[in-house]
Coordinates of C-alpha atoms in Angstrom, one line a residue:
X18 CA -14.2 9.7 57.0
X19 CA -14.6 6.2 56.0
X20 CA -17.3 6.8 54.2
X21 CA -15.7 9.5 52.4
X22 CA -12.2 7.1 51.7
X23 CA -15.0 4.8 50.8
X24 CA -16.1 7.3 48.2
X25 CA -12.9 8.0 47.0
X26 CA -12.3 4.4 46.4
X27 CA -15.2 3.8 44.2
X28 CA -15.1 6.8 42.4
X29 CA -11.7 6.4 41.1
X30 CA -12.1 2.9 40.2
X31 CA -15.3 3.5 37.9
X32 CA -14.8 7.1 36.7
X33 CA -11.0 5.9 35.6
X34 CA -12.6 2.1 34.2
X35 CA -15.3 4.0 32.3
X36 CA -12.2 6.6 30.4
X37 CA -9.7 4.0 29.4
X38 CA -12.6 1.4 28.2
X39 CA -14.1 4.3 26.6
X40 CA -10.8 4.7 24.9
X41 CA -10.4 1.4 24.0
X42 CA -13.4 1.0 22.4
X43 CA -12.7 3.8 19.9
X44 CA -9.6 2.5 18.9
X45 CA -11.1 -0.8 18.6
X46 CA -14.0 0.4 16.6
X47 CA -11.5 2.6 14.2
X48 CA -9.3 0.6 13.7
X49 CA -9.9 -3.4 14.2
X50 CA -8.2 -5.9 16.1
X51 CA -4.9 -4.8 16.5
X52 CA -6.0 -3.1 19.8
X53 CA -7.4 -5.8 21.6
X54 CA -4.5 -5.2 23.6
X55 CA -5.2 -2.0 24.6
X56 CA -7.6 -2.3 26.9
X57 CA -5.4 -4.6 28.9
X58 CA -2.7 -1.9 28.8
X59 CA -5.4 0.6 29.9
X60 CA -7.0 -0.8 32.9
X61 CA -3.0 -1.6 34.0
X62 CA -2.1 1.4 33.9
X63 CA -5.2 3.0 35.6
X64 CA -5.6 0.7 38.6
X65 CA -1.0 1.6 38.9
X66 CA -2.8 5.6 39.1
X67 CA -5.6 4.6 41.2
X68 CA -2.8 3.4 44.1
X69 CA -1.5 6.8 44.1
X70 CA -5.0 8.4 44.2
X71 CA -5.7 6.7 46.8
X72 CA -3.3 6.5 49.2
X73 CA -2.7 11.0 48.6
X74 CA -6.9 11.2 48.6
X75 CA -6.2 11.9 52.3
X76 CA -3.6 14.7 52.1
X77 CA -4.8 17.0 49.2
X78 CA -7.9 19.5 47.9
X79 CA -10.4 17.6 46.2
X80 CA -9.4 20.1 43.1
X81 CA -6.4 18.4 43.0
X82 CA -8.2 14.8 42.6
X83 CA -9.3 15.4 40.0
X84 CA -6.2 17.2 38.4
X85 CA -4.8 14.0 39.0
X86 CA -7.1 11.7 37.4
X87 CA -7.2 13.8 34.3
X88 CA -3.5 13.5 34.0
X89 CA -3.2 9.7 35.1
X90 CA -5.9 9.3 31.7
X91 CA -4.4 11.9 29.1
X92 CA -0.7 11.6 29.9
X93 CA -0.8 8.0 29.0
X94 CA -2.6 8.7 26.4
X95 CA -0.9 10.7 24.8
X96 CA 2.5 9.0 25.5
X97 CA 0.5 5.9 23.9
X98 CA -0.6 7.6 21.0
X99 CA 2.9 9.3 20.2
X100 CA 4.5 6.2 20.1
X101 CA 2.3 4.4 17.8
X102 CA 2.2 6.9 15.2
X103 CA 6.2 7.0 15.1
X104 CA 5.9 3.0 15.2
X105 CA 3.6 3.3 12.0
X106 CA 5.6 5.3 10.0
X107 CA 8.6 3.4 11.2
X108 CA 7.1 0.8 10.0
X109 CA 5.1 2.0 6.8
X110 CA 8.5 3.7 5.7
X111 CA 10.5 0.4 5.7
X112 CA 8.1 -2.0 3.6
X113 CA 8.5 0.4 0.2
X114 CA 10.0 -1.6 -2.1
X115 CA 14.3 -0.4 -2.6
X116 CA 14.1 0.5 -5.6
X117 CA 17.9 1.5 -6.5
X118 CA 18.3 -2.4 -7.0
X119 CA 16.4 -2.4 -10.2
X120 CA 19.0 0.9 -11.3
X121 CA 20.4 0.4 -14.4
X122 CA 23.8 0.1 -15.2
X123 CA 23.9 -0.5 -11.9
X124 CA 26.5 -3.5 -10.1
X125 CA 24.9 -6.5 -8.7
X126 CA 21.5 -5.0 -10.4
X127 CA 18.8 -7.4 -10.5
X128 CA 17.2 -6.1 -13.9
X129 CA 16.3 -8.3 -16.7
X130 CA 19.0 -8.3 -19.6
X131 CA 19.6 -9.5 -23.3
X132 CA 22.1 -12.1 -24.6
X133 CA 23.2 -9.6 -27.5
X134 CA 23.4 -6.2 -28.4
X135 CA 19.5 -4.3 -28.3
X136 CA 18.6 -3.5 -32.1
X137 CA 17.9 0.2 -31.1
X138 CA 20.6 1.9 -29.7
X139 CA 20.2 5.8 -28.4
X140 CA 23.0 8.4 -27.7
X141 CA 21.6 11.5 -27.1
X142 CA 18.4 13.4 -26.6
X143 CA 17.1 10.4 -24.9
X144 CA 13.0 10.1 -24.0
X145 CA 12.2 10.8 -20.8
X146 CA 11.0 8.1 -18.9
X147 CA 8.7 7.8 -15.9
X148 CA 6.1 5.6 -14.6
X149 CA 4.7 3.4 -11.8
X150 CA 6.8 2.3 -9.0
X151 CA 5.8 -1.6 -10.6
X152 CA 6.7 -0.9 -13.6
X153 CA 10.2 0.0 -12.8
X154 CA 11.7 -2.8 -13.4
X155 CA 10.4 -3.2 -16.8
X156 CA 11.4 0.2 -18.0
X157 CA 15.3 0.3 -16.4
X158 CA 15.3 -3.1 -18.1
X159 CA 14.4 -0.9 -21.1
X160 CA 16.7 2.1 -20.5
X161 CA 20.0 -0.5 -20.3
X162 CA 18.9 -1.7 -22.9
X163 CA 18.8 1.2 -25.3
X164 CA 20.4 3.7 -23.5
X165 CA 24.3 4.9 -22.9
X166 CA 25.7 3.9 -20.0
X167 CA 25.6 6.5 -17.0
X168 CA 24.2 7.1 -13.6
X169 CA 20.4 7.0 -13.7
X170 CA 18.8 7.8 -10.6
X171 CA 15.5 6.8 -10.5
X172 CA 14.8 10.1 -7.8
X173 CA 16.9 13.4 -9.8
X174 CA 14.2 14.0 -12.3
X175 CA 17.0 16.8 -12.9
X176 CA 19.4 14.9 -14.3
X177 CA 17.9 11.5 -15.3
X178 CA 15.6 10.5 -18.0
X179 CA 14.8 7.5 -15.9
X180 CA 13.0 8.1 -12.8
X181 CA 9.8 6.9 -10.9
X182 CA 7.1 9.1 -9.9
X183 CA 4.6 6.6 -9.1
X184 CA 1.7 6.6 -11.4
X185 CA -0.4 9.9 -10.3
X186 CA 2.6 11.8 -10.2
X187 CA 3.8 9.9 -13.6
X188 CA 0.5 11.7 -15.3
X189 CA 1.0 14.9 -13.9
X190 CA 4.0 15.0 -15.4
X191 CA 2.9 13.8 -18.6
X192 CA 0.7 16.4 -18.9
X193 CA 3.5 19.3 -18.2
X194 CA 5.2 17.4 -21.0
X195 CA 7.9 16.6 -18.4
X196 CA 8.4 13.2 -19.5
X197 CA 8.0 11.8 -22.8
X198 CA 6.9 8.7 -22.3
X199 CA 5.1 7.1 -19.1
X200 CA 4.7 3.3 -18.4
X201 CA 1.3 2.4 -15.9
X202 CA -1.6 0.3 -16.1
X203 CA -3.9 2.7 -17.5
X204 CA -5.3 6.1 -16.7
X205 CA -8.3 7.3 -14.4
X206 CA -11.0 8.9 -16.1
X207 CA -10.0 12.5 -14.1
X208 CA -6.4 11.4 -15.7
X209 CA -7.0 10.2 -19.1
X210 CA -9.3 13.9 -19.4
X211 CA -6.7 15.6 -18.3
X212 CA -4.3 14.3 -21.7
X213 CA -5.4 15.5 -24.3
X214 CA -3.0 14.3 -26.8
X215 CA -2.6 10.7 -24.7
X216 CA -1.7 7.7 -26.9
X217 CA -1.3 4.5 -24.9
X218 CA 0.2 1.7 -26.4
X219 CA -0.7 -2.2 -24.6
X220 CA 3.3 -3.6 -23.6
X221 CA 2.6 -6.2 -21.5
X222 CA -0.2 -8.0 -19.5
X223 CA -0.8 -8.5 -15.6
X224 CA -2.7 -9.9 -13.1
X225 CA -4.7 -7.4 -11.0
X226 CA -4.4 -9.6 -7.5
X227 CA -6.1 -9.4 -3.7
X228 CA -4.3 -10.8 -1.3
X229 CA -4.7 -11.5 2.3
X230 CA -2.5 -13.0 6.0
X231 CA -1.1 -16.3 5.1
X232 CA -3.1 -18.0 8.1
X233 CA -7.1 -16.5 7.3
X234 CA -8.7 -19.0 5.5
X235 CA -10.7 -17.5 2.7
X236 CA -8.5 -18.7 -0.5
X237 CA -10.5 -17.8 -2.9
X238 CA -12.5 -14.8 -3.2
X239 CA -15.9 -14.1 -6.6
X240 CA -16.4 -10.7 -8.0
X241 CA -19.3 -10.5 -6.5
X242 CA -17.8 -11.3 -3.0
X243 CA -15.0 -8.5 -3.5
X244 CA -16.8 -5.8 -4.8
X245 CA -19.5 -5.9 -1.3
X246 CA -16.6 -6.1 0.7
X247 CA -15.0 -2.8 -1.1
X248 CA -18.7 -1.5 -1.1
X249 CA -18.7 -1.9 2.5
X250 CA -21.4 -4.6 2.6
X251 CA -19.5 -7.3 3.7
X252 CA -18.5 -7.3 6.5
X253 CA -17.5 -9.7 8.0
X254 CA -15.2 -12.6 7.1
X255 CA -17.7 -15.3 8.4
X256 CA -20.1 -14.0 5.2
X257 CA -17.5 -15.7 3.1
X258 CA -16.2 -18.5 4.8
X259 CA -13.8 -17.5 7.2
X260 CA -13.6 -16.9 10.9
X261 CA -16.1 -14.5 13.1
X262 CA -13.7 -11.3 12.6
X263 CA -14.1 -8.0 11.3
X264 CA -12.6 -7.8 7.5
X265 CA -10.3 -4.5 7.4
X266 CA -9.9 -3.4 3.5
X267 CA -7.4 -1.5 2.9
X268 CA -7.4 1.5 0.0
X269 CA -4.5 3.3 -1.9
X270 CA -4.6 7.1 -2.8
X271 CA -7.2 8.4 -6.1
X272 CA -5.0 8.2 -8.9
X273 CA -2.9 5.6 -7.8
X274 CA -2.4 2.8 -10.2
X275 CA -3.5 0.0 -8.2
X276 CA -6.8 1.8 -6.8
X277 CA -7.7 3.0 -10.8
X278 CA -7.2 -1.4 -10.4
X279 CA -9.3 -1.4 -7.9
X280 CA -12.5 1.2 -9.5
X281 CA -12.0 -0.9 -12.8
X282 CA -12.9 -3.8 -10.7
X283 CA -15.6 -2.1 -9.4
X284 CA -17.5 -1.0 -12.6
X285 CA -20.0 1.2 -11.4
X286 CA -20.4 0.1 -7.8
X287 CA -19.3 2.6 -5.3
X288 CA -16.5 2.3 -3.3
X289 CA -17.0 2.6 0.5
X290 CA -15.1 5.9 2.0
X291 CA -12.4 4.3 4.1
X292 CA -11.0 5.1 7.6
X293 CA -8.0 7.5 7.9
X294 CA -5.8 5.0 8.7
X295 CA -7.3 2.2 6.6
X296 CA -5.8 4.2 3.2
X297 CA -2.2 4.0 3.0
X298 CA 0.0 5.6 0.3
X299 CA 2.3 2.8 -0.7
X300 CA 1.2 -0.4 -2.0
X301 CA 4.7 -1.8 -0.1
X302 CA 2.5 -0.2 3.2
X303 CA -0.6 -2.3 1.9
X304 CA 1.6 -5.8 2.1
X305 CA 3.1 -4.6 4.8
X306 CA -0.5 -3.8 7.0
X307 CA -1.8 -7.2 5.3
X308 CA 0.7 -9.7 6.4
X309 CA 2.5 -8.8 10.1
X310 CA 1.6 -5.3 10.9
X311 CA 0.2 -5.1 14.1
X312 CA -1.5 -7.8 14.1
X313 CA -3.4 -7.1 10.7
X314 CA -4.3 -10.7 10.4
X315 CA -8.2 -9.7 8.8
X316 CA -7.4 -7.5 6.3
X317 CA -7.4 -7.9 2.8
X318 CA -5.0 -5.2 0.2
X319 CA -4.6 -5.9 -3.5
X320 CA -1.7 -4.8 -5.9
X321 CA -0.5 -6.6 -9.1
X322 CA 1.1 -9.8 -9.2
X323 CA 4.9 -9.0 -9.6
X324 CA 5.2 -6.1 -7.4
X325 CA 3.6 -8.5 -3.9
X326 CA 4.9 -11.8 -4.9
X327 CA 8.9 -10.3 -6.8
X328 CA 9.7 -6.7 -5.0
X329 CA 7.8 -6.7 -2.0
X330 CA 9.6 -10.5 -0.5
X331 CA 9.3 -12.1 3.0
X332 CA 5.5 -11.6 4.0
X333 CA 3.1 -13.3 5.2
X334 CA 0.5 -12.7 2.8
X335 CA -1.3 -15.5 0.0
X336 CA -2.9 -14.3 -3.5
X337 CA -6.3 -15.2 -3.5
X338 CA -8.1 -17.5 -6.5
X339 CA -10.9 -15.0 -8.1
X340 CA -13.6 -17.1 -8.8
X341 CA -11.5 -20.1 -8.4
X342 CA -8.9 -19.0 -10.9
X343 CA -5.2 -18.1 -9.4
X344 CA -3.4 -15.5 -11.1
X345 CA -0.6 -17.5 -12.0
X346 CA 1.0 -16.8 -15.5
X347 CA -0.5 -19.2 -18.1
X348 CA -4.1 -18.3 -16.6
X349 CA -3.1 -14.4 -17.8
X350 CA -1.3 -15.3 -20.9
X351 CA -5.2 -16.7 -21.9
X352 CA -6.9 -14.2 -20.1
X353 CA -8.7 -16.4 -17.3
X354 CA -8.4 -15.3 -15.2
X355 CA -10.9 -12.4 -14.4
X356 CA -8.6 -9.5 -13.4
X357 CA -6.4 -9.3 -16.2
X358 CA -5.3 -6.5 -17.6
X359 CA -2.9 -4.7 -20.1
X360 CA 0.0 -1.9 -18.8
X361 CA 0.5 1.0 -21.3
X362 CA 3.5 3.2 -22.8
X363 CA 1.1 6.6 -22.8
X364 CA 2.4 9.7 -24.7
X365 CA 1.0 13.1 -24.8
X366 CA 2.3 14.8 -27.8
X367 CA 5.8 14.5 -27.2
X368 CA 8.2 15.7 -30.0
X369 CA 10.5 13.8 -28.9
X370 CA 12.0 12.1 -32.5
X371 CA 13.0 8.7 -30.8
X372 CA 10.0 8.3 -28.6
X373 CA 8.5 6.0 -31.6
X374 CA 11.1 4.0 -32.6
X375 CA 11.3 3.6 -28.5
X376 CA 7.7 2.5 -28.6
X377 CA 8.0 -0.3 -31.8
X378 CA 11.5 -1.4 -30.2
X379 CA 9.6 -2.6 -27.1
X380 CA 7.1 -4.5 -29.3
X381 CA 9.7 -6.4 -30.9
X382 CA 11.2 -9.6 -29.4
X383 CA 13.8 -8.1 -27.9
X384 CA 11.4 -5.6 -25.7
X385 CA 9.4 -8.2 -25.3
X386 CA 11.8 -10.5 -24.3
X387 CA 12.5 -8.3 -21.2
X388 CA 8.8 -7.4 -20.4
X389 CA 9.1 -11.4 -20.0
X390 CA 12.9 -12.2 -18.4
X391 CA 11.5 -8.8 -15.7
X392 CA 8.6 -11.4 -14.2
X393 CA 5.1 -10.0 -16.3
X394 CA 3.6 -11.4 -19.3
X395 CA 4.8 -9.8 -22.9
X396 CA 1.4 -9.1 -25.5
X397 CA 3.3 -10.7 -28.1
X398 CA 4.8 -13.8 -28.2
X399 CA 9.1 -13.8 -28.4
X400 CA 10.8 -16.0 -31.1
X401 CA 14.5 -14.6 -29.0
X402 CA 16.0 -18.5 -28.0

């Protein structure tokens, strides 16, 4: 009897520890060091389960002991996994930007405004505007300056001529002639192929930036190092002057504006296929993960300067210098920052007669002033006071 009881002790402890160890190890390897605490949780739960099993082991049949073992391992795993998924959905959803603060003609809006009436005023047949989330504050400011006063919900595509479908959605609407002008950082190769009549006009400049947690000792990376990280060749921060920690390199879905920016930066270097939980739908989600999200302080993400510094605030990230140059406005204006690029007003054979004069006005001093006052860099010098 004593031997049987001793065997029960050994069997339950070793089997449970092995199961929880494998579980915790799988989570760590798949998601980085955010799950380091899982091992401690697993051991605590299992030892509590062991206490229960060992006190009833002599009173139940052997097959029920196996069933109890399975329940003690699987049920906590399912509960933890469900909780983990729920917390992820809340945190990432909350990380996205409240675009209503930039809605045209809304009281206490954060839009840039002119000190004088716009030289162009439209009252009817308003061009349908759409675009990237990061550029909504710009083209919403255009609309408020030129369009008649009204309600312009950025979500209501059936009623409002000024909406946000994000980059990929905006290109899809443009290809179906549901939008007259979209505002993005430029099309991917695939998007460009679908727009047979595409015309793009550079209206401003912006920096494509990479960021890390503010406590990361790395302040600067070279383009070569960045390409190595996103190709999966550099996997530890120690290799680029940081701590001995695994690099978690977040990405965006294909077709999104910032993912296209990454593809342009990589050139002919293939981009690694990231784990599922390292591809994030929204740019706000990337920033959240790189700052406080689940203690991902060894991560790296990318976005555009204005979005990362103005539209998403209160996060503990820092922008990296690239080749030793910071993404400041003077460096963007001079083109010193290596990842400086244009953003565009893009059309696709629209028949709206107001589109051409609207784009001409955007390139005027008033339009360029709104771009500058919003926080971007205009392509032309403004002469307004």
